[in-house]
């Protein structure tokens, strides 16, 4: 079997959106797919956490909202993503992780320009008990934002980032009480968003309760099948 290799700069890429509840593996798969396609991964959660760490105005507004597991206002997110995807590295496409999350954000994204590669949307589904297991075991590097799991994907040295040597932390919003708010938010927002993309993009439902590589293989095949 021939191993899958990352795309060259000349190969067609895609504009990809990941939808799915907290812990579905959007960030994990988005990072792998972005590397495979050779396009940037744009994680609004990571951008907001970085803004909080740097103490910017956006970070000061977002921090108390994120601590409660609520959504940061649409206008702030739309402006953040608009600025990011206008950068030259997004010309061949991008992988969006965590945006859009509301119908208004999806409409905002559509207004950012229809040029570029086709829009492909992956809706990743995972049962709730598995989501809770993943979120409670997730650990995160505050320096490079790499994600680990204490049992599924542990670092080489317990509690330490393989790349940076930084002490891993648990995300504030992975605490049990906050997770339940985040899951509820997702359930409330997602039906209209999925209906929206069913009419306007290539939407694929992906079973996410499988090993990381098996999920990735499906994503890769689905993207290649459209070419
Ligand atoms: P964000 O950072 O986007 O969090 P989320 O959507 O809740 O998603 P998560 O990062 O929790 O999960 P994931 O699906 O990426 O899973 P992961 O790959 O890490 O948003 C955080 C907050 O920011 C929001 O609550 C909101 O306040 C704000 N925000 C962000 N964007 C916003 C927007 N557009 N509008 C408004 N507010 C916004 O995996 C989870 C764990 O499982 C990891 O430990 C991983 O190692 C493990 N894992 C992954 N895949 C597998 C697998 N196949 N099998 C076993 N384990 C796995």
GROMACS .gro file of C-alpha atoms and ligand atoms in nm:
model
  284
    1UNK     CA    1   0.000   0.000   0.000
    2UNK     CA    2   0.131   0.347  -0.087
    3UNK     CA    3   0.156   0.576   0.217
    4UNK     CA    4  -0.039   0.904   0.208
    5UNK     CA    5   0.196   1.198   0.166
    6UNK     CA    6   0.140   1.569   0.233
    7UNK     CA    7   0.025   1.775  -0.068
    8UNK     CA    8   0.266   1.983  -0.270
    9UNK     CA    9   0.214   2.359  -0.297
   10UNK     CA   10   0.068   2.314  -0.649
   11UNK     CA   11  -0.197   2.057  -0.551
   12UNK     CA   12  -0.558   2.174  -0.514
   13UNK     CA   13  -0.650   2.225  -0.150
   14UNK     CA   14  -0.981   2.283   0.022
   15UNK     CA   15  -1.165   2.508   0.258
   16UNK     CA   16  -1.264   2.273   0.538
   17UNK     CA   17  -1.493   2.331   0.836
   18UNK     CA   18  -1.509   2.097   1.136
   19UNK     CA   19  -1.835   2.082   1.330
   20UNK     CA   20  -1.878   1.864   1.636
   21UNK     CA   21  -1.926   1.875   2.013
   22UNK     CA   22  -1.647   1.958   2.259
   23UNK     CA   23  -1.409   1.662   2.267
   24UNK     CA   24  -1.517   1.517   1.931
   25UNK     CA   25  -1.157   1.538   1.809
   26UNK     CA   26  -1.198   1.843   1.584
   27UNK     CA   27  -0.866   1.994   1.690
   28UNK     CA   28  -0.683   1.661   1.661
   29UNK     CA   29  -0.814   1.592   1.312
   30UNK     CA   30  -0.794   1.954   1.194
   31UNK     CA   31  -0.421   1.963   1.276
   32UNK     CA   32  -0.356   1.640   1.085
   33UNK     CA   33  -0.565   1.744   0.786
   34UNK     CA   34  -0.411   2.091   0.765
   35UNK     CA   35  -0.062   1.937   0.765
   36UNK     CA   36  -0.168   1.688   0.499
   37UNK     CA   37  -0.317   1.958   0.275
   38UNK     CA   38  -0.039   2.208   0.344
   39UNK     CA   39  -0.284   2.480   0.453
   40UNK     CA   40  -0.322   2.659   0.788
   41UNK     CA   41  -0.539   2.525   1.068
   42UNK     CA   42  -0.740   2.808   1.217
   43UNK     CA   43  -0.863   2.727   1.566
   44UNK     CA   44  -1.075   3.004   1.715
   45UNK     CA   45  -1.044   2.840   2.059
   46UNK     CA   46  -0.663   2.855   2.038
   47UNK     CA   47  -0.673   3.214   1.908
   48UNK     CA   48  -0.893   3.317   2.200
   49UNK     CA   49  -0.677   3.134   2.457
   50UNK     CA   50  -0.370   3.305   2.310
   51UNK     CA   51  -0.544   3.645   2.334
   52UNK     CA   52  -0.624   3.571   2.699
   53UNK     CA   53  -0.263   3.470   2.770
   54UNK     CA   54  -0.136   3.791   2.606
   55UNK     CA   55  -0.392   4.004   2.792
   56UNK     CA   56  -0.525   4.174   2.478
   57UNK     CA   57  -0.860   4.354   2.470
   58UNK     CA   58  -1.016   4.052   2.296
   59UNK     CA   59  -0.870   3.825   2.562
   60UNK     CA   60  -1.011   4.038   2.844
   61UNK     CA   61  -1.358   4.024   2.687
   62UNK     CA   62  -1.341   3.649   2.610
   63UNK     CA   63  -1.197   3.518   2.938
   64UNK     CA   64  -1.504   3.544   3.165
   65UNK     CA   65  -1.728   3.408   2.888
   66UNK     CA   66  -1.508   3.108   2.813
   67UNK     CA   67  -1.470   3.028   3.183
   68UNK     CA   68  -1.845   2.969   3.194
   69UNK     CA   69  -1.851   2.759   2.878
   70UNK     CA   70  -2.054   3.019   2.687
   71UNK     CA   71  -2.000   3.149   2.336
   72UNK     CA   72  -1.799   3.464   2.273
   73UNK     CA   73  -2.010   3.723   2.077
   74UNK     CA   74  -2.044   3.657   1.704
   75UNK     CA   75  -1.913   4.000   1.598
   76UNK     CA   76  -1.580   3.944   1.773
   77UNK     CA   77  -1.537   3.599   1.619
   78UNK     CA   78  -1.636   3.708   1.269
   79UNK     CA   79  -1.385   3.995   1.281
   80UNK     CA   80  -1.113   3.761   1.413
   81UNK     CA   81  -1.165   3.502   1.137
   82UNK     CA   82  -1.209   3.761   0.862
   83UNK     CA   83  -0.869   3.908   0.945
   84UNK     CA   84  -0.704   3.565   0.964
   85UNK     CA   85  -0.833   3.422   0.637
   86UNK     CA   86  -0.737   3.739   0.451
   87UNK     CA   87  -0.371   3.644   0.509
   88UNK     CA   88  -0.181   3.517   0.203
   89UNK     CA   89  -0.122   3.170   0.355
   90UNK     CA   90  -0.498   3.104   0.331
   91UNK     CA   91  -0.519   3.151  -0.047
   92UNK     CA   92  -0.504   2.776  -0.120
   93UNK     CA   93  -0.748   2.705   0.157
   94UNK     CA   94  -0.767   2.651   0.530
   95UNK     CA   95  -0.904   2.417   0.793
   96UNK     CA   96  -1.142   2.589   1.035
   97UNK     CA   97  -1.166   2.433   1.381
   98UNK     CA   98  -1.434   2.581   1.610
   99UNK     CA   99  -1.581   2.830   1.360
  100UNK     CA  100  -1.855   2.882   1.259
  101UNK     CA  101  -2.054   2.786   1.567
  102UNK     CA  102  -2.371   2.981   1.503
  103UNK     CA  103  -2.583   3.053   1.197
  104UNK     CA  104  -2.475   3.415   1.218
  105UNK     CA  105  -2.109   3.314   1.208
  106UNK     CA  106  -2.179   3.091   0.906
  107UNK     CA  107  -2.345   3.385   0.732
  108UNK     CA  108  -2.046   3.601   0.828
  109UNK     CA  109  -1.809   3.345   0.676
  110UNK     CA  110  -2.009   3.338   0.352
  111UNK     CA  111  -1.970   3.717   0.329
  112UNK     CA  112  -1.592   3.685   0.353
  113UNK     CA  113  -1.576   3.584  -0.015
  114UNK     CA  114  -1.686   3.287  -0.219
  115UNK     CA  115  -1.363   3.255  -0.416
  116UNK     CA  116  -1.121   2.975  -0.346
  117UNK     CA  117  -1.147   2.600  -0.326
  118UNK     CA  118  -1.475   2.423  -0.258
  119UNK     CA  119  -1.614   2.430   0.096
  120UNK     CA  120  -1.618   2.089   0.265
  121UNK     CA  121  -1.783   2.044   0.606
  122UNK     CA  122  -1.714   1.750   0.837
  123UNK     CA  123  -1.960   1.690   1.118
  124UNK     CA  124  -1.782   1.465   1.369
  125UNK     CA  125  -2.012   1.264   1.600
  126UNK     CA  126  -1.905   1.095   1.927
  127UNK     CA  127  -2.129   0.957   2.208
  128UNK     CA  128  -2.158   1.174   2.519
  129UNK     CA  129  -1.991   0.933   2.764
  130UNK     CA  130  -1.685   0.918   2.540
  131UNK     CA  131  -1.680   1.301   2.509
  132UNK     CA  132  -1.675   1.329   2.889
  133UNK     CA  133  -1.394   1.074   2.913
  134UNK     CA  134  -1.187   1.260   2.653
  135UNK     CA  135  -1.239   1.605   2.805
  136UNK     CA  136  -1.162   1.498   3.161
  137UNK     CA  137  -0.835   1.335   3.044
  138UNK     CA  138  -0.725   1.608   2.805
  139UNK     CA  139  -0.405   1.796   2.885
  140UNK     CA  140  -0.281   2.099   2.696
  141UNK     CA  141   0.052   2.275   2.641
  142UNK     CA  142   0.014   2.648   2.712
  143UNK     CA  143   0.327   2.722   2.505
  144UNK     CA  144   0.260   2.542   2.172
  145UNK     CA  145  -0.107   2.451   2.229
  146UNK     CA  146  -0.047   2.081   2.155
  147UNK     CA  147  -0.317   1.853   2.293
  148UNK     CA  148  -0.259   1.522   2.475
  149UNK     CA  149  -0.474   1.274   2.661
  150UNK     CA  150  -0.360   1.107   2.982
  151UNK     CA  151  -0.439   0.758   2.850
  152UNK     CA  152  -0.523   0.781   2.475
  153UNK     CA  153  -0.236   1.004   2.373
  154UNK     CA  154   0.005   1.056   2.664
  155UNK     CA  155   0.328   1.258   2.633
  156UNK     CA  156   0.663   1.075   2.659
  157UNK     CA  157   0.718   1.211   3.013
  158UNK     CA  158   0.398   1.231   3.222
  159UNK     CA  159   0.271   1.589   3.248
  160UNK     CA  160   0.536   1.743   3.018
  161UNK     CA  161   0.499   1.860   2.653
  162UNK     CA  162   0.713   1.651   2.415
  163UNK     CA  163   0.793   1.955   2.199
  164UNK     CA  164   0.838   2.238   2.449
  165UNK     CA  165   0.920   2.069   2.779
  166UNK     CA  166   0.646   2.286   2.933
  167UNK     CA  167   0.426   2.154   3.215
  168UNK     CA  168   0.092   2.043   3.070
  169UNK     CA  169  -0.228   2.187   3.217
  170UNK     CA  170  -0.597   2.106   3.218
  171UNK     CA  171  -0.805   2.361   3.029
  172UNK     CA  172  -1.020   2.575   3.263
  173UNK     CA  173  -1.326   2.491   3.053
  174UNK     CA  174  -1.267   2.116   3.081
  175UNK     CA  175  -1.394   2.122   3.440
  176UNK     CA  176  -1.708   1.911   3.475
  177UNK     CA  177  -1.952   2.196   3.547
  178UNK     CA  178  -1.831   2.397   3.247
  179UNK     CA  179  -1.833   2.098   3.012
  180UNK     CA  180  -2.207   2.051   3.061
  181UNK     CA  181  -2.268   2.415   2.949
  182UNK     CA  182  -2.049   2.363   2.645
  183UNK     CA  183  -2.232   2.046   2.543
  184UNK     CA  184  -2.569   2.220   2.582
  185UNK     CA  185  -2.451   2.515   2.370
  186UNK     CA  186  -2.346   2.275   2.099
  187UNK     CA  187  -2.681   2.095   2.098
  188UNK     CA  188  -2.867   2.428   2.073
  189UNK     CA  189  -2.657   2.576   1.792
  190UNK     CA  190  -2.576   2.284   1.569
  191UNK     CA  191  -2.908   2.181   1.409
  192UNK     CA  192  -2.954   2.510   1.219
  193UNK     CA  193  -2.587   2.516   1.127
  194UNK     CA  194  -2.598   2.165   0.982
  195UNK     CA  195  -2.918   2.247   0.792
  196UNK     CA  196  -2.744   2.557   0.654
  197UNK     CA  197  -2.444   2.362   0.523
  198UNK     CA  198  -2.651   2.072   0.393
  199UNK     CA  199  -2.779   2.314   0.128
  200UNK     CA  200  -2.463   2.511   0.063
  201UNK     CA  201  -2.159   2.284   0.090
  202UNK     CA  202  -2.041   1.927   0.072
  203UNK     CA  203  -2.139   1.806   0.421
  204UNK     CA  204  -2.011   1.471   0.552
  205UNK     CA  205  -2.113   1.301   0.874
  206UNK     CA  206  -1.810   1.127   1.024
  207UNK     CA  207  -1.815   0.868   1.303
  208UNK     CA  208  -1.554   1.001   1.547
  209UNK     CA  209  -1.561   0.724   1.810
  210UNK     CA  210  -1.277   0.532   1.649
  211UNK     CA  211  -0.897   0.551   1.661
  212UNK     CA  212  -0.750   0.883   1.546
  213UNK     CA  213  -0.586   0.728   1.236
  214UNK     CA  214  -0.909   0.554   1.126
  215UNK     CA  215  -1.102   0.882   1.146
  216UNK     CA  216  -0.828   1.064   0.959
  217UNK     CA  217  -0.824   0.803   0.683
  218UNK     CA  218  -1.197   0.860   0.626
  219UNK     CA  219  -1.148   1.237   0.606
  220UNK     CA  220  -0.863   1.199   0.360
  221UNK     CA  221  -1.062   0.961   0.138
  222UNK     CA  222  -1.369   1.184   0.144
  223UNK     CA  223  -1.161   1.483   0.038
  224UNK     CA  224  -0.985   1.289  -0.237
  225UNK     CA  225  -1.308   1.140  -0.368
  226UNK     CA  226  -1.430   1.488  -0.464
  227UNK     CA  227  -1.132   1.554  -0.697
  228LIG     P1  228  -1.270   2.532   2.145
  228LIG     O1  229  -1.130   2.541   2.185
  228LIG     O2  230  -1.305   2.541   1.998
  228LIG     O3  231  -1.331   2.402   2.211
  228LIG     P2  232  -1.446   2.298   2.165
  228LIG     O4  233  -1.515   2.323   2.035
  228LIG     O5  234  -1.534   2.290   2.282
  228LIG     O6  235  -1.369   2.173   2.127
  228LIG     P3  236  -1.255   2.107   2.210
  228LIG     O7  237  -1.126   2.179   2.184
  228LIG     O8  238  -1.298   2.090   2.352
  228LIG     O9  239  -1.257   1.961   2.149
  228LIG     P4  240  -1.208   1.905   2.009
  228LIG    O10  241  -1.328   1.856   1.933
  228LIG    O11  242  -1.117   1.998   1.938
  228LIG    O12  243  -1.131   1.776   2.060
  228LIG     P5  244  -0.972   1.747   2.073
  228LIG    O13  245  -0.917   1.719   1.936
  228LIG    O14  246  -0.905   1.851   2.155
  228LIG    O15  247  -1.357   2.647   2.216
  228LIG     C1  248  -1.342   2.676   2.352
  228LIG     C2  249  -1.428   2.797   2.390
  228LIG    O16  250  -1.384   2.912   2.311
  228LIG     C3  251  -1.577   2.785   2.360
  228LIG    O17  252  -1.646   2.720   2.463
  228LIG     C4  253  -1.617   2.932   2.344
  228LIG    O18  254  -1.630   2.994   2.470
  228LIG     C5  255  -1.496   2.993   2.275
  228LIG     N1  256  -1.509   2.988   2.128
  228LIG     C6  257  -1.426   2.923   2.040
  228LIG     N2  258  -1.468   2.940   1.914
  228LIG     C7  259  -1.581   3.015   1.922
  228LIG     C8  260  -1.674   3.062   1.824
  228LIG     N3  261  -1.660   3.035   1.693
  228LIG     N4  262  -1.778   3.137   1.866
  228LIG     C9  263  -1.795   3.168   1.997
  228LIG     N5  264  -1.712   3.125   2.096
  228LIG    C10  265  -1.606   3.049   2.058
  228LIG    O19  266  -0.978   1.608   2.152
  228LIG    C11  267  -1.023   1.603   2.287
  228LIG    C12  268  -0.942   1.495   2.364
  228LIG    O20  269  -0.971   1.367   2.309
  228LIG    C13  270  -0.791   1.514   2.352
  228LIG    O21  271  -0.731   1.480   2.474
  228LIG    C14  272  -0.748   1.415   2.241
  228LIG    O22  273  -0.618   1.365   2.261
  228LIG    C15  274  -0.854   1.305   2.255
  228LIG     N6  275  -0.892   1.246   2.127
  228LIG    C16  276  -0.910   1.309   2.009
  228LIG     N7  277  -0.948   1.222   1.913
  228LIG    C17  278  -0.957   1.100   1.974
  228LIG    C18  279  -0.993   0.969   1.926
  228LIG     N8  280  -1.028   0.944   1.799
  228LIG     N9  281  -0.993   0.868   2.015
  228LIG    C19  282  -0.959   0.889   2.144
  228LIG    N10  283  -0.922   1.010   2.196
  228LIG    C20  284  -0.921   1.115   2.110
   0.00000   0.00000   0.00000
